[in-house]
Coordinates of C-alpha atoms in Angstrom, one line a residue:
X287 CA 69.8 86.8 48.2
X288 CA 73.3 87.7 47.2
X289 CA 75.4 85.0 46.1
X290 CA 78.0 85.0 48.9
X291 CA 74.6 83.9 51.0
X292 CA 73.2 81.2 48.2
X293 CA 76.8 79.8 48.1
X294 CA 76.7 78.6 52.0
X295 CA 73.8 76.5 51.4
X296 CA 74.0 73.7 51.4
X297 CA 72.7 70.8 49.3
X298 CA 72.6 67.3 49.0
X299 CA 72.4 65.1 45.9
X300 CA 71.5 61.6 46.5
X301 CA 71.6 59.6 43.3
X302 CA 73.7 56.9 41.9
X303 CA 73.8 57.7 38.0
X304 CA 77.3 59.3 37.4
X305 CA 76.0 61.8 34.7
X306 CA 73.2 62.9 36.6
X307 CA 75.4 63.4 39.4
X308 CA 77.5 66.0 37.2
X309 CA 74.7 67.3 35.8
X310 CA 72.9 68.3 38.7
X311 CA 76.4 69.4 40.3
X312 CA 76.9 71.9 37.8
X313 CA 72.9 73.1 37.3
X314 CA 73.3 73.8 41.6
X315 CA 76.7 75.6 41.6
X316 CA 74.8 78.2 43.5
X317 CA 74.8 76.3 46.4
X318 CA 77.6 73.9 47.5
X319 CA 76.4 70.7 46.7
X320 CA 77.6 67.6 48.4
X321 CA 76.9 64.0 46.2
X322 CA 76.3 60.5 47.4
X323 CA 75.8 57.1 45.2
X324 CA 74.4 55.6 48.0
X325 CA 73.2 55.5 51.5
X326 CA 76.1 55.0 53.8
X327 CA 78.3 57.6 52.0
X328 CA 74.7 59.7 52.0
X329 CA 74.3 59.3 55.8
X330 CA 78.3 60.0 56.4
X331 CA 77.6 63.3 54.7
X332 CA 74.2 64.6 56.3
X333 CA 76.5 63.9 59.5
X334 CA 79.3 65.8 58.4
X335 CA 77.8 68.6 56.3
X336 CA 74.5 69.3 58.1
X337 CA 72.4 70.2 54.7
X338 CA 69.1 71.8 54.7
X339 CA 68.2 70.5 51.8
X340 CA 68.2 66.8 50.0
X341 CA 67.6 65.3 46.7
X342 CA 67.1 61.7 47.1
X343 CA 66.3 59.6 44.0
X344 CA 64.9 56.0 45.4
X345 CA 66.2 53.5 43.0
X346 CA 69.9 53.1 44.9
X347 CA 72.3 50.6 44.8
X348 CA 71.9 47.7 46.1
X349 CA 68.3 48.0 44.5
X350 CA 68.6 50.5 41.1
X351 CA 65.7 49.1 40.1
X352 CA 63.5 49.3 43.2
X353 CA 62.7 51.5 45.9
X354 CA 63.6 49.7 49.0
X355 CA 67.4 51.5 49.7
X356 CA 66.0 54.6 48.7
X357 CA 62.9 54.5 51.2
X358 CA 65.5 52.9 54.2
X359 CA 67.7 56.6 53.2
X360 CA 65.0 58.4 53.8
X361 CA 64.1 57.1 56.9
X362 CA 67.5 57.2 58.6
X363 CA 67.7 61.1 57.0
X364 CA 64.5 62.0 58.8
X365 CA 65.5 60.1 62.0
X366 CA 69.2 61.7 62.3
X367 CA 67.7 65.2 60.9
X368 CA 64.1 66.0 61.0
X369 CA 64.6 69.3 60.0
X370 CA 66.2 68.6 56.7
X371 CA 64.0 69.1 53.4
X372 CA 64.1 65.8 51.4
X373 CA 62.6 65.9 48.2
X374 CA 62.1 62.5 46.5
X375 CA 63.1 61.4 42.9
X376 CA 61.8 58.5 41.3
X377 CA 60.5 57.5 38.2
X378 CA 58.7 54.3 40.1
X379 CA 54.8 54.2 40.2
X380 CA 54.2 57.9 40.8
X381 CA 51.4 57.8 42.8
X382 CA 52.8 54.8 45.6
X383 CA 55.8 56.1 45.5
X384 CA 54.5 59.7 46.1
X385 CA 52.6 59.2 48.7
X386 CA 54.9 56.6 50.6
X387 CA 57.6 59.1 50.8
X388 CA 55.2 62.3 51.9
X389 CA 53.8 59.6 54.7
X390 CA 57.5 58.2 56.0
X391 CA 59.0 62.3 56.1
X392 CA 59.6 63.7 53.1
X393 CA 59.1 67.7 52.1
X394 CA 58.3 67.1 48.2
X395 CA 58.1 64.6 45.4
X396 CA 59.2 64.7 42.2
X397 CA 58.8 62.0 39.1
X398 CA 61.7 61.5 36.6
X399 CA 62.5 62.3 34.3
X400 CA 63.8 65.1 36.0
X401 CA 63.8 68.9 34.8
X402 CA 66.3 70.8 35.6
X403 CA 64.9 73.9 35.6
X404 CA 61.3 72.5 37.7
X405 CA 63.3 70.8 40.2
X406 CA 65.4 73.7 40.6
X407 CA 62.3 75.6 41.1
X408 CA 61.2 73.1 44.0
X409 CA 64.9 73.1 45.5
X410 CA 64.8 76.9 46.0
X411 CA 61.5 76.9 47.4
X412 CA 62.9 73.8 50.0
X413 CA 65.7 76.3 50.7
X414 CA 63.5 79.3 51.5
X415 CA 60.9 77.2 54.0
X416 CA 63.6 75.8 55.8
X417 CA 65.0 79.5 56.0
X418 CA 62.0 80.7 57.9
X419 CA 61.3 78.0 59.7
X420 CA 64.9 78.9 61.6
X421 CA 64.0 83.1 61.7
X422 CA 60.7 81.2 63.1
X423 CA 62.2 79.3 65.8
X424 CA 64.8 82.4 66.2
X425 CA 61.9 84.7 66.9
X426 CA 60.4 82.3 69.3
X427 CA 63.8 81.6 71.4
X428 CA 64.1 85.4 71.6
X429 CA 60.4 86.0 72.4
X430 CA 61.0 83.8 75.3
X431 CA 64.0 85.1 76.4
X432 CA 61.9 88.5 76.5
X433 CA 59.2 87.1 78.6
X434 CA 61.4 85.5 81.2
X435 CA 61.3 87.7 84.5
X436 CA 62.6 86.6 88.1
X437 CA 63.6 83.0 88.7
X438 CA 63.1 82.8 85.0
X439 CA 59.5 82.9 85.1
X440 CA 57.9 83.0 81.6
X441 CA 55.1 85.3 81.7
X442 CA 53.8 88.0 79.4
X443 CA 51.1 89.3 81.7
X444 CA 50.7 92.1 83.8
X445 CA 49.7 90.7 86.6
X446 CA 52.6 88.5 86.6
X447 CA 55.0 91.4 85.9
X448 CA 53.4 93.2 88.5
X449 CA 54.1 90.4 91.3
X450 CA 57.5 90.2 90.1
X451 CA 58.8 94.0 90.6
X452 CA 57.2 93.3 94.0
X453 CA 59.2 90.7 94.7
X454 CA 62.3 92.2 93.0
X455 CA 61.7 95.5 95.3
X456 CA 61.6 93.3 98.5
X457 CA 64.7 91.1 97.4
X458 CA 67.3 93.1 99.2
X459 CA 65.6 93.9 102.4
X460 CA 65.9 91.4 104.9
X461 CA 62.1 90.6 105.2
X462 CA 60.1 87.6 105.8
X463 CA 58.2 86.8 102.5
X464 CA 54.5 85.0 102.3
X465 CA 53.4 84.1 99.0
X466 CA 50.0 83.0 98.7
X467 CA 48.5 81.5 95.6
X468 CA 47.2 78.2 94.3
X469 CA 49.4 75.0 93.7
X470 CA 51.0 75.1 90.4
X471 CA 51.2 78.3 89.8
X472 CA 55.1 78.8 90.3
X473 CA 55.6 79.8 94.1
X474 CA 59.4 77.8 94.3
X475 CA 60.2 79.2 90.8
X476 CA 60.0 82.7 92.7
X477 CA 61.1 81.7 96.2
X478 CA 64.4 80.6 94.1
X479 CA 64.0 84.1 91.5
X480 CA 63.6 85.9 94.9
X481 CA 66.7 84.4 96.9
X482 CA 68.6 85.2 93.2
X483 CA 67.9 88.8 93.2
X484 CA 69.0 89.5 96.7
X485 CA 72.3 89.8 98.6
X486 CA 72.5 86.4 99.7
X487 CA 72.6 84.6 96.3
X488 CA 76.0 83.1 96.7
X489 CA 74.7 81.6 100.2
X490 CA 72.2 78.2 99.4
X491 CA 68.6 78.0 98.4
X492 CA 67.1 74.9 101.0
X493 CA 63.6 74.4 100.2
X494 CA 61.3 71.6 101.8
X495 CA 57.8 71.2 101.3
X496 CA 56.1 70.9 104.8
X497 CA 53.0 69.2 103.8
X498 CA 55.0 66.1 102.1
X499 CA 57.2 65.1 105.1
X500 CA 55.3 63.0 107.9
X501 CA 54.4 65.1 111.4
X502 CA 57.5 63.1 113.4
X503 CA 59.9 63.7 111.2
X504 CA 59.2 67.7 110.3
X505 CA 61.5 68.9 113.4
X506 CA 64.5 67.0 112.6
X507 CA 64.3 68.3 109.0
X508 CA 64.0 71.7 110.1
X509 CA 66.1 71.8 113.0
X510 CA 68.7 68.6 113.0
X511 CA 69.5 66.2 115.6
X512 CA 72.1 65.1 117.5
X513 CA 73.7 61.6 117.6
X514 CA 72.2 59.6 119.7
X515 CA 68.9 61.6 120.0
X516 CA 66.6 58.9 118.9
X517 CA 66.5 55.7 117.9
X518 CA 68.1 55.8 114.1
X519 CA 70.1 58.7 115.0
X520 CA 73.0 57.5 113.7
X521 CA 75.0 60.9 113.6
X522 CA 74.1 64.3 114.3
X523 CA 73.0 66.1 111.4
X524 CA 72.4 70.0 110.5
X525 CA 68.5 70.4 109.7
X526 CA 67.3 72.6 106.8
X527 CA 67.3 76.1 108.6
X528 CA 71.0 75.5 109.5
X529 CA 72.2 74.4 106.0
X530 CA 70.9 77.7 104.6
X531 CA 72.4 79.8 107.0
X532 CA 73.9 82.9 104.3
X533 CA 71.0 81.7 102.4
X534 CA 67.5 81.7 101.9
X535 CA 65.3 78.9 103.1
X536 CA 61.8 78.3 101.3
X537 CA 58.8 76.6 103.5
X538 CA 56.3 75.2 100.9
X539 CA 53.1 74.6 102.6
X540 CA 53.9 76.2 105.4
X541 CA 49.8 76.1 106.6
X542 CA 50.7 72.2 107.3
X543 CA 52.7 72.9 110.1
X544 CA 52.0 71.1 113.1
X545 CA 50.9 73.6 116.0
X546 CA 53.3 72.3 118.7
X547 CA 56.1 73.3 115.8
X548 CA 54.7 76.3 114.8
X549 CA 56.0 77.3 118.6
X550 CA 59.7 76.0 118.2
X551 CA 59.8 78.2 114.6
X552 CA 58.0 81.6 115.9
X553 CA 61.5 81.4 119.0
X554 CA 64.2 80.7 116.0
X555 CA 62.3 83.7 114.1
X556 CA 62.4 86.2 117.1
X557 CA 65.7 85.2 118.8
X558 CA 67.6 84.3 115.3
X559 CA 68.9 80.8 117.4
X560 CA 68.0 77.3 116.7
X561 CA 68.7 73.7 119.1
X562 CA 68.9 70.4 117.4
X563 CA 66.8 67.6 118.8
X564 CA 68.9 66.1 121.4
X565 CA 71.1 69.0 121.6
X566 CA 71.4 71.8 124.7
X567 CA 73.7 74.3 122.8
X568 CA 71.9 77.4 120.9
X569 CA 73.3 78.1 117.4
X570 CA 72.9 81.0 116.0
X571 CA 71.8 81.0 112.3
X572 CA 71.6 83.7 109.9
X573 CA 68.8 82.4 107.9
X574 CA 66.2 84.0 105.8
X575 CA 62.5 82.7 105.3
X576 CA 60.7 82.4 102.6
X577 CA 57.0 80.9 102.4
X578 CA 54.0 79.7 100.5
X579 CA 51.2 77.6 100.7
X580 CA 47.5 77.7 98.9
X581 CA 45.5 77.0 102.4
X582 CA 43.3 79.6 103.6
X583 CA 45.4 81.2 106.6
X584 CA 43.0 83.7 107.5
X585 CA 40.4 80.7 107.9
X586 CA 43.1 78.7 109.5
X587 CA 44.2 82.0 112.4
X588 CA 40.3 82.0 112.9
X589 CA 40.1 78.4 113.5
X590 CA 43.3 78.8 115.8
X591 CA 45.3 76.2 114.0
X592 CA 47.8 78.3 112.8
X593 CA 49.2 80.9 115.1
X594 CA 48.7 84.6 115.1
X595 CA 52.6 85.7 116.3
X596 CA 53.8 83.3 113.9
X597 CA 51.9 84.6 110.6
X598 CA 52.7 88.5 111.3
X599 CA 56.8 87.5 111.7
X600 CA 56.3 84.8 108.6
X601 CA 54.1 87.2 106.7
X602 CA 56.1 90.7 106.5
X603 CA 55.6 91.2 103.2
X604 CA 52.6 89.2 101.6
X605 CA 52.8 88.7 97.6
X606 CA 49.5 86.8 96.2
X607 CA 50.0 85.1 93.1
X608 CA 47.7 84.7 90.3
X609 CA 46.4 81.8 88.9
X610 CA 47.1 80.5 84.8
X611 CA 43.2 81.7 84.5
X612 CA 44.1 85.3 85.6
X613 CA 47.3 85.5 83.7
X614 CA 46.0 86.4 79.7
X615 CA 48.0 85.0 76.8
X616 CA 50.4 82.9 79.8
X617 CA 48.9 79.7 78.8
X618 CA 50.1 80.0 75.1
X619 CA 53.0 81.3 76.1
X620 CA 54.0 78.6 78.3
X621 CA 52.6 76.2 76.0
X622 CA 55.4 77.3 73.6
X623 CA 57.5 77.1 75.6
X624 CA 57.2 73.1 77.4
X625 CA 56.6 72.2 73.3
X626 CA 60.1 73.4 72.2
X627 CA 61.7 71.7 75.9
X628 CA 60.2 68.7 75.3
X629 CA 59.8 67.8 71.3
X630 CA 63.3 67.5 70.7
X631 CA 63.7 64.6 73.1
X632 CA 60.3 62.8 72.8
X633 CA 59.1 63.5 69.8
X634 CA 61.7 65.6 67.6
X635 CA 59.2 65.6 64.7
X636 CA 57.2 67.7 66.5
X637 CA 57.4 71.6 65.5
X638 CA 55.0 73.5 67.1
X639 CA 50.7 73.7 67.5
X640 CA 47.4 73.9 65.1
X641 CA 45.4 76.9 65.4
X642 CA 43.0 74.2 66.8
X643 CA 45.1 73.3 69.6
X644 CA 46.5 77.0 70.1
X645 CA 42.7 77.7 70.8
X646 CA 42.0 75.3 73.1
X647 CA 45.2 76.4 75.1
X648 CA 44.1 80.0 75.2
X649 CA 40.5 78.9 76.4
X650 CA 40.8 76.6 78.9
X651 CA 40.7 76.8 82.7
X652 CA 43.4 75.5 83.8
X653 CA 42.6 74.4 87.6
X654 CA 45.8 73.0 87.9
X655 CA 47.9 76.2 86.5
X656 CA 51.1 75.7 85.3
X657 CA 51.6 72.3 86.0
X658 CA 48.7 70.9 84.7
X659 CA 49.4 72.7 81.6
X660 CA 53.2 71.1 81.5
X661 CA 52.2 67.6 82.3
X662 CA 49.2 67.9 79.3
X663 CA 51.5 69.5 76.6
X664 CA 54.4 66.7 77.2
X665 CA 51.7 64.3 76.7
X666 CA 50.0 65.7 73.8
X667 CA 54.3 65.6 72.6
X668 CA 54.9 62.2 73.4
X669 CA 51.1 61.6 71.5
X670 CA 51.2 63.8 68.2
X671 CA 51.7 62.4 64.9
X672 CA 52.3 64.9 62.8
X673 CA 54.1 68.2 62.4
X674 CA 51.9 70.1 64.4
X675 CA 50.2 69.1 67.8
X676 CA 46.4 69.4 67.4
X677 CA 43.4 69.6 69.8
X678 CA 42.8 65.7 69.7
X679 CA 46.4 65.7 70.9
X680 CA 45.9 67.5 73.9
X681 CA 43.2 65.6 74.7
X682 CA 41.3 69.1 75.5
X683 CA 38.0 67.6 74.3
X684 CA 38.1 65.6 77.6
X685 CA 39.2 68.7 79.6
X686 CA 36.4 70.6 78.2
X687 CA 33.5 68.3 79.0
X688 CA 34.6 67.8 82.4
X689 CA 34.5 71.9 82.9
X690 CA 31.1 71.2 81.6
X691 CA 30.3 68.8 84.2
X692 CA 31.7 70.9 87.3
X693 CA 29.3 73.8 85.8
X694 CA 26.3 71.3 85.1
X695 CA 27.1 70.0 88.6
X696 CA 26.8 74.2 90.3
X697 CA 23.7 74.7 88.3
X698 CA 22.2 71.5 89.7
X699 CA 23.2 72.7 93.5
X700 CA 22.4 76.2 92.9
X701 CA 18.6 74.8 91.6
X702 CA 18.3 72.9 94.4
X703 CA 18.9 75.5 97.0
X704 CA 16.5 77.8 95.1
X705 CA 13.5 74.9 95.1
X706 CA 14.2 74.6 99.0
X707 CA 14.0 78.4 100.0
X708 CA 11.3 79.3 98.0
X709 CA 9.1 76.0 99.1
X710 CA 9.8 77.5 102.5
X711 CA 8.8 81.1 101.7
X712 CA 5.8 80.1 100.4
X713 CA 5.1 78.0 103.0
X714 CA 5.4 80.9 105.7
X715 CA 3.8 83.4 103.4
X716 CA 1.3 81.3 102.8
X717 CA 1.2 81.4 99.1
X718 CA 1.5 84.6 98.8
X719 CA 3.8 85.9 96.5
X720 CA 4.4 89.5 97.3
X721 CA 5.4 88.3 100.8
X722 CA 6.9 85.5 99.8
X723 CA 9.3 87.2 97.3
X724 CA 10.0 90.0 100.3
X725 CA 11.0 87.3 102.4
X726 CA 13.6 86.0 99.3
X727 CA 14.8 89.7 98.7
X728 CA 14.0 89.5 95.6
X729 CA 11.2 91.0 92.9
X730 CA 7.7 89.8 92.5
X731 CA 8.8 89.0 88.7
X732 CA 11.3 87.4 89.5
X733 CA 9.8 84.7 92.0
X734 CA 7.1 84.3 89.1
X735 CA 9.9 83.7 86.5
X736 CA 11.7 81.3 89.2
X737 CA 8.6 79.4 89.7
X738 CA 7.9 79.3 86.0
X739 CA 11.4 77.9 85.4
X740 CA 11.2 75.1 88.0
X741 CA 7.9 74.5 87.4
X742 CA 6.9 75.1 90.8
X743 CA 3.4 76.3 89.6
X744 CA -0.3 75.3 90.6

């Protein structure tokens, strides 16, 4: 490093002795060092200067002799600035005193009397970590900038990328959008990235999730009311449809749509119109729809609940989304990415994860997609003790034994099916296993092996 670059680092000298104070002034003249007798002037200059690095002898004034003012520096140093390297001098009881000041925050420890040269060594080294621990964090804002697609969406996967050039090709024309995919997995993140990329991004976004508003109160969201139109209708007030007209609205969970409205939203679709509750005059809004829900519509047009005509003018252009499961090296990703949203507010001692936990991430499920994997890495935040969040931190221990269990609990079912249809093709085959095993569709060997593993023998 030249010595333009070694001269705008910064380094601070926390130590009370005058001569030492020179002394190390002018062994450092590398860097620009900053120097502090004691705590409050110590503090006034972390503030000010910002250093990377600190040397911090614990015998200050009012307590030379101890190590009580030097201990309460170092705490409000690593409370104010967790990033900052402090490296410990002390000359009292090594070993205590070493490991006292590793446990409350420190980077390094080092035992008077003090070396010039060695501590200079340890100094240098303090300046180099902290220098890639900000390329580090550099490389891993930029990453994620890189990996954000529409709506902001952080993905690295192709199936993600895929779903979002559909949905950026679709933006501009003036389609109805479905997206279909389980909860959690981002649907209003690319409702929102969807309404963004179109024409009508300087109208509003409205979205209301149909599911979480109660059955009688679902038309007057959606379409308004008039004053006087029931009882509590205090004013007349403009329903969601109508306060995104030049906009987009978004219909989370549309499947939870009550029939009887299902018939009031197909005639806004087709004539463009809409009538508050208590109102005779048609309005004409200019209004476009996007949906989602995870229910099973096909199961759901079969059963007749939700209607045909209303699906084909909802459902113009269907985009499925994956789940976290489907989405390789997403889970890490985001993982990253909740860490470095949440540590610096929660737990700002917090850096990043243990190869342990990074593991974990990577192999687990995730029923719950992106949400469940938000809500688990602010805990395992709020949780860590240390530098680095760890396995026993996510609590992925738990997570793993009750995938175990939902397996255990398939194998179980799946066992007990078997028992019951072969019991009853042996029963009509009357024991005999060449018929019985053609009435199973399967081999001869097999029924033998299947009989030999549930010990349905003799």
């Amino acid at each position: 490093m030249n010595e333009t670059a070694a001269a705008r680092r910064k380094l601070l000298v926390v130590e009370d002795d005058p001569g030492l104070q020179t002394q190390l002034k002018w062994a450092y003249e590398d860097y620009q060092v900053f120097v502090a007798g004691d705590h409050d002037t110590a503090i006034e200059l972390l503030r000010a200067e910002e250093p990377d690095v600190v040397t911090l002898d614990l015998g200050l004034p009012p307590d030379p002799d101890g190590t009580r003012e030097g201990f309460r520096t170092l705490k409000t140093i690593v409370e104010a600035k967790p990033d900052t390297k402090v490296i410990v001098v002390s000359g009292h009881g090594e070993r205590a005193s070493a490991l006292n000041a590793i446990a409350s925050g420190a980077w390094d420890f080092y035992q008077k009397p003090i070396d010039i040269d060695a501590l200079g060594l340890i100094v240098a080294r303090a300046f180099h970590v902290r220098e890639l621990e900000v390329e580090n964090a550099r490389l891993a804002s930029q990453g994620a900038r890189d990996n954000r697609v529409l709506g902001g969406m952080i993905t690295g996967a192709p199936e993600m990328l895929k779903v979002a050039r559909t949905i950026e090709r679709v933006a501009n024309l003036d389609v109805s959008v479905m997206l279909l995919g389980a909860s959690g997995t981002g649907k209003e993140l690319l409702a929102r990235g969807l309404h963004e990329a179109s024409a009508r991004r300087d109208g509003a976004f409205v979205a209301i999730n149909c599911a979480a508003i109660p059955e009688n109160l679902l038309e007057s969201e959606l379409f308004g009311h008039e004053k006087g139109a029931f009882t509590g209708a205090v004013k007349t007030t403009e329903g969601k449809i109508e306060l995104a007209h030049g906009g987009t609205l978004f219909l989370d969970e549309v499947g939870d749509i009550p029939l009887s409205l299902q018939v009031k939203l197909l005639r806004f679709l087709q004539e463009r119109t809409i009538e508050r509750i208590g109102g005779r005059k048609a309005i004409a809004v200019d209004t476009r729809i996007v949906c989602a829900t995870h229910r099973d519509l096909d199961a759901m047009l079969a059963a007749q609940s939700f209607r045909d005509d209303l699906y084909y003018r909802l459902a113009e252009m269907v985009v499925k989304i994956p789940s976290l499961a489907e989405r390789p090296g997403d889970a890490v990703l985001l993982a990253r990415h909740f860490l470095h949203q949440y540590a610096p507010e929660m737990n700002p001692g917090v850096r990043g994860f243990a190869p342990d936990a990074l593991q974990a991430i990577d192999e687990a499920r995730w029923p719950g997609n992106v949400r469940e994997l938000e809500n688990r890495i602010k805990r395992a935040v709020i949780m860590a003790d240390g530098k680095l969040v760890t396995r026993g931190d996510l609590d992925m221990a738990g997570a793993a034994e009750e995938e175990e269990d939902m397996w255990l609990n398939l194998r179980s079912a799946r066992e007990a099916a078997d028992r019951v249809a072969i019991r009853r093709a042996m029963t009509q085959s009357e024991g005999n296993i060449s018929h019985a095993a053609k009435l199973l569709g399967i081999s001869r060997p097999t029924l033998y092996d299947l009989l030999k593993q549930y010990r349905m023998q003799g």
